[in-house]
CSV table of C-alpha atoms in Angstrom, one decimal:
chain,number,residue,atom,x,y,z
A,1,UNK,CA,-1.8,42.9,36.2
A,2,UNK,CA,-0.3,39.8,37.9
A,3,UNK,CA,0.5,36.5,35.9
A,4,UNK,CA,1.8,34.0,37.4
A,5,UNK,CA,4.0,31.0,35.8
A,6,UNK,CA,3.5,27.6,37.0
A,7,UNK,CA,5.1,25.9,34.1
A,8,UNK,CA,8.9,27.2,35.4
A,9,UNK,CA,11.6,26.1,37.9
A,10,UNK,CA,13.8,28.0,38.5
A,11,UNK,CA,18.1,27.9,38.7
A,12,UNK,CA,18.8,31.6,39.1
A,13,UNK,CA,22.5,31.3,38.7
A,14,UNK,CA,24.0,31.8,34.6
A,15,UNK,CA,23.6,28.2,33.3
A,16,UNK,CA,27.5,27.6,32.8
A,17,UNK,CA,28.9,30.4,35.2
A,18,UNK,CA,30.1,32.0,31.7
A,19,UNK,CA,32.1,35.1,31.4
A,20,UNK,CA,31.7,37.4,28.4
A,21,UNK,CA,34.0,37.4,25.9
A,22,UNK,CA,34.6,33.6,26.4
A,23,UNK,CA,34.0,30.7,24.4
A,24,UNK,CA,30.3,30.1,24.4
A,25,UNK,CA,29.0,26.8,26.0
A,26,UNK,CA,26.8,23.5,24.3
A,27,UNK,CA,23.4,23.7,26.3
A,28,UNK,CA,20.7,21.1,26.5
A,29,UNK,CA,17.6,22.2,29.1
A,30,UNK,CA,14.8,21.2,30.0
A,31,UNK,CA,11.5,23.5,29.3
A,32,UNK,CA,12.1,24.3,33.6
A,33,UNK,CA,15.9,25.0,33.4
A,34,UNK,CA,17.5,28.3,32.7
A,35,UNK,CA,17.9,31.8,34.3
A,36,UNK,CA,14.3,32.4,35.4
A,37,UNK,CA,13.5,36.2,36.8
A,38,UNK,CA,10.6,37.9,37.9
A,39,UNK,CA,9.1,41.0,36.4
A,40,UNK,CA,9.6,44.6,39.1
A,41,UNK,CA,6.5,46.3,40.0
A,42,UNK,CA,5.7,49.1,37.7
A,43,UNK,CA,4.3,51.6,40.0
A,44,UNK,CA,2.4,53.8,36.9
A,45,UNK,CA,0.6,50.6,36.8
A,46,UNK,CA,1.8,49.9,32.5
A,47,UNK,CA,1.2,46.3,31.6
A,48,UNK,CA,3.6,43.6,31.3
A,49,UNK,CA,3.4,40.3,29.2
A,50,UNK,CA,3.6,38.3,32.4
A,51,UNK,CA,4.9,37.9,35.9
A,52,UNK,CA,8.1,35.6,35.0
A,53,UNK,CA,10.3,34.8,32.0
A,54,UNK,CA,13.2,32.9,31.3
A,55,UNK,CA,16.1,33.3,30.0
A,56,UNK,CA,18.0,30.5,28.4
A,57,UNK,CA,20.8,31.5,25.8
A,58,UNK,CA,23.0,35.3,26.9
A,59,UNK,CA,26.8,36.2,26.7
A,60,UNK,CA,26.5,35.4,30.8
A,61,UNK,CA,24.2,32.2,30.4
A,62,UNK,CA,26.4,30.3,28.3
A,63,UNK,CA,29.4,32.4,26.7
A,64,UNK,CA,27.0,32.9,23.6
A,65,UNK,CA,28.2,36.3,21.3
A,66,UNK,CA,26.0,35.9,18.9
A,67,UNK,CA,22.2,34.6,20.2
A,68,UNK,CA,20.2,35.2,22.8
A,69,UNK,CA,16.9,33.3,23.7
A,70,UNK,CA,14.3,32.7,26.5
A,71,UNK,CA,10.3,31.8,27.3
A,72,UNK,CA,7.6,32.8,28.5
A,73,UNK,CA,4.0,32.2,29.3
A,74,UNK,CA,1.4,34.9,28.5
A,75,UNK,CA,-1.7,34.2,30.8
A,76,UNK,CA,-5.3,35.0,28.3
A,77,UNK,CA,-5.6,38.3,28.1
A,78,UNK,CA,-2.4,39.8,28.9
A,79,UNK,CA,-0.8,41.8,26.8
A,80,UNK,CA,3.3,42.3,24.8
A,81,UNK,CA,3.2,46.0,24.7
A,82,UNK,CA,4.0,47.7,22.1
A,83,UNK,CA,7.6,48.0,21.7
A,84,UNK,CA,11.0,47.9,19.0
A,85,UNK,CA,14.6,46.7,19.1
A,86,UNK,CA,16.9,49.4,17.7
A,87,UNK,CA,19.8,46.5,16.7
A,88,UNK,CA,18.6,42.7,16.8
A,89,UNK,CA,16.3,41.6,14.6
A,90,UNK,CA,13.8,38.6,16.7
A,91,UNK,CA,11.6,35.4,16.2
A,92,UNK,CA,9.3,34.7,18.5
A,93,UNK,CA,7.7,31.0,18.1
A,94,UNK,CA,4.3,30.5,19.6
A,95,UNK,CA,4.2,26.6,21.3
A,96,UNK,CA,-0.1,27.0,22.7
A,97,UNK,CA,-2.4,29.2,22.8
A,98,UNK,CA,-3.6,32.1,20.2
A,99,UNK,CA,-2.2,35.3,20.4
A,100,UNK,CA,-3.4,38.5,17.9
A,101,UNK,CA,0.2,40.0,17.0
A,102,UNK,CA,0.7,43.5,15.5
A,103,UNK,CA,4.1,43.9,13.7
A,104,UNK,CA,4.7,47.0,11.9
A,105,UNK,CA,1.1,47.6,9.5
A,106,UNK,CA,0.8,43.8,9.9
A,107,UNK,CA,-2.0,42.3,12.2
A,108,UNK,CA,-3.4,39.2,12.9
A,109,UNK,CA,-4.0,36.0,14.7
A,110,UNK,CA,-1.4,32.8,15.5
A,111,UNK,CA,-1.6,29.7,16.7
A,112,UNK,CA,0.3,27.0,18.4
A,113,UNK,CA,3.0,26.4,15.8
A,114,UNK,CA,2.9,30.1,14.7
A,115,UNK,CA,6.0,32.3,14.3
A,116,UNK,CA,6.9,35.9,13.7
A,117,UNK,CA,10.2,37.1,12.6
A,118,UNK,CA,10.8,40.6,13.8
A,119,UNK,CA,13.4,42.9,11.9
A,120,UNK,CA,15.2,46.0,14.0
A,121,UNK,CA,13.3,48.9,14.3
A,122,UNK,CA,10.0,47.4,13.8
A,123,UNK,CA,7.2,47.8,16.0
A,124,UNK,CA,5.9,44.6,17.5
A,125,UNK,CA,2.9,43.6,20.3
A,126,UNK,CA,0.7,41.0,20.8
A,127,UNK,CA,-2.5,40.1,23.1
A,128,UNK,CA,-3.6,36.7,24.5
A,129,UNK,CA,-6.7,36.3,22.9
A,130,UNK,CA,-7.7,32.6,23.8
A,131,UNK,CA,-8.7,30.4,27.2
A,132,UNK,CA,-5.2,28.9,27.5
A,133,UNK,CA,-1.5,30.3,28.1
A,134,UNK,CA,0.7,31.4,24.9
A,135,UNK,CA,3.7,29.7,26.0
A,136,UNK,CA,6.5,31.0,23.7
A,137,UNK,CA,10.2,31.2,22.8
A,138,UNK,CA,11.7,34.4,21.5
A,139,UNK,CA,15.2,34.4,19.7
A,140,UNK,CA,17.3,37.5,19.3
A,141,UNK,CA,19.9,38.1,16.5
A,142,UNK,CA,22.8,39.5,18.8
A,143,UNK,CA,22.7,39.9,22.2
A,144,UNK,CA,21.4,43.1,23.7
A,145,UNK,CA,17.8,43.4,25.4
A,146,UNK,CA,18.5,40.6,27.7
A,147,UNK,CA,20.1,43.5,29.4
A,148,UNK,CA,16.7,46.0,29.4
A,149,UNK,CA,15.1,42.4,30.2
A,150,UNK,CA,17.4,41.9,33.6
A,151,UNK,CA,17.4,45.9,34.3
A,152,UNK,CA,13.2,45.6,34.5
A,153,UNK,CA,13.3,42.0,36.8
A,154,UNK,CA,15.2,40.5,39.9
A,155,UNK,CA,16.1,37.1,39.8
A,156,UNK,CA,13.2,34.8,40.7
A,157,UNK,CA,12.5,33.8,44.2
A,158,UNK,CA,14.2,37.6,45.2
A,159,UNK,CA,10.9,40.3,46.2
A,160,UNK,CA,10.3,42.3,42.7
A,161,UNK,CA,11.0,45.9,43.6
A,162,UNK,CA,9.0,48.8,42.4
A,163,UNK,CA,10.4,50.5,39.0
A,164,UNK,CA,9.5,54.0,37.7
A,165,UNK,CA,8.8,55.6,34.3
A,166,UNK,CA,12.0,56.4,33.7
A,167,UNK,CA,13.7,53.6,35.2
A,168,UNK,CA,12.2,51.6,32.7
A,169,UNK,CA,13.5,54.2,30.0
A,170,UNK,CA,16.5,53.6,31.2
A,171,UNK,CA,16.2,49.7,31.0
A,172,UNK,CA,15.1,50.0,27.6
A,173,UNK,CA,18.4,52.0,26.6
A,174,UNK,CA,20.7,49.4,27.9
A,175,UNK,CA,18.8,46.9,25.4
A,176,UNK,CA,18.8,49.2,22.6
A,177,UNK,CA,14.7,49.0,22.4
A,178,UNK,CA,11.9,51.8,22.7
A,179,UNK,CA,8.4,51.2,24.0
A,180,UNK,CA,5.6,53.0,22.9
A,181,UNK,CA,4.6,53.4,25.6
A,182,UNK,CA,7.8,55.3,27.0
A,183,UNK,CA,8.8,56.6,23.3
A,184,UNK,CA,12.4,58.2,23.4
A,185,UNK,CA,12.3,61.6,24.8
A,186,UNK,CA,14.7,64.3,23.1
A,187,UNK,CA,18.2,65.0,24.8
A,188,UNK,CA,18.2,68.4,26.2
């Protein structure tokens, strides 16, 4: 599935140049302004929530230790899939759009305005079920899967290379998250 993001500009280069382990920067940006990255090509075909997201708030965006935070547009129909953080708790806040949102034995529908607070280890996916993009911010407790996040993309305006099954098992490690798709496999 391909969704593209019009909404987005792009500054591929960490916002303040920030190092790890440094002092975390102030921030003010614009809804276009931020680290914006384009999704690689899953070649067993397994859905993505869109094409492009961006990240705004990471130990190399800005110096932050303790937050993380980005967008993203989900085109109508397109789908979260089904996935958990191991470590950081998240809130995602819904800005347009209705999306149906499963978390944990919870289910149902949200609205612009909507939000969904996420603890670890809690199953979490959501589908685009209106006419109009779910433009949305997610917030993450610690950082963490920004790292699965950059492993699975290439900065925008770079060709998306393709990425394989366990590639993107791999990705998910160095976030600390499992998709249900891809659920943990025993070590041998």
């Amino acid at each position: 599935m391909t969704v593209g993001l019009s909404v987005f500009s792009q500054s591929n280069t960490p916002i303040a140049n920030a190092t790890p382990g440094t002092a975390a920067q102030p921030l003010l940006l614009e809804k276009n302004e931020g680290e914006l990255r384009t999704r690689r090509v899953h070649i067993d075909k397994s859905p993505t929530a869109s094409s492009q997201f961006m990240l705004k708030v990471s130990p190399k965006n800005n110096g932050s230790q303790y937050l993380v935070a980005g967008t993203e547009e989900v085109a109508p129909g397109a789908t979260l899939p089904k996935h958990r953080h191991l470590l950081q708790d998240e809130i995602v806040l819904f800005h347009s759009g209705t999306a149906h949102v499963w978390l944990g034995d919870k289910e149902r529908d949200l609205h612009a305005g909507g939000l969904v607070f996420i603890p670890a280890n809690t199953w979490i996916s959501a589908k685009n079920i209106g006419t109009e993009p779910v433009l949305l911010t997610f917030i993450f407790s610690a950082p963490g899967f920004e790292d699965t996040m950059r492993c699975n993309s290439v900065p925008a305006g770079e060709a998306p290379t393709e990425i394989t099954p366990e590639q993107q098992t791999e990705c998910a490690h160095l976030g600390h998250a499992e998709s249900a798709i891809r659920p943990e496999q025993p070590k041998q």
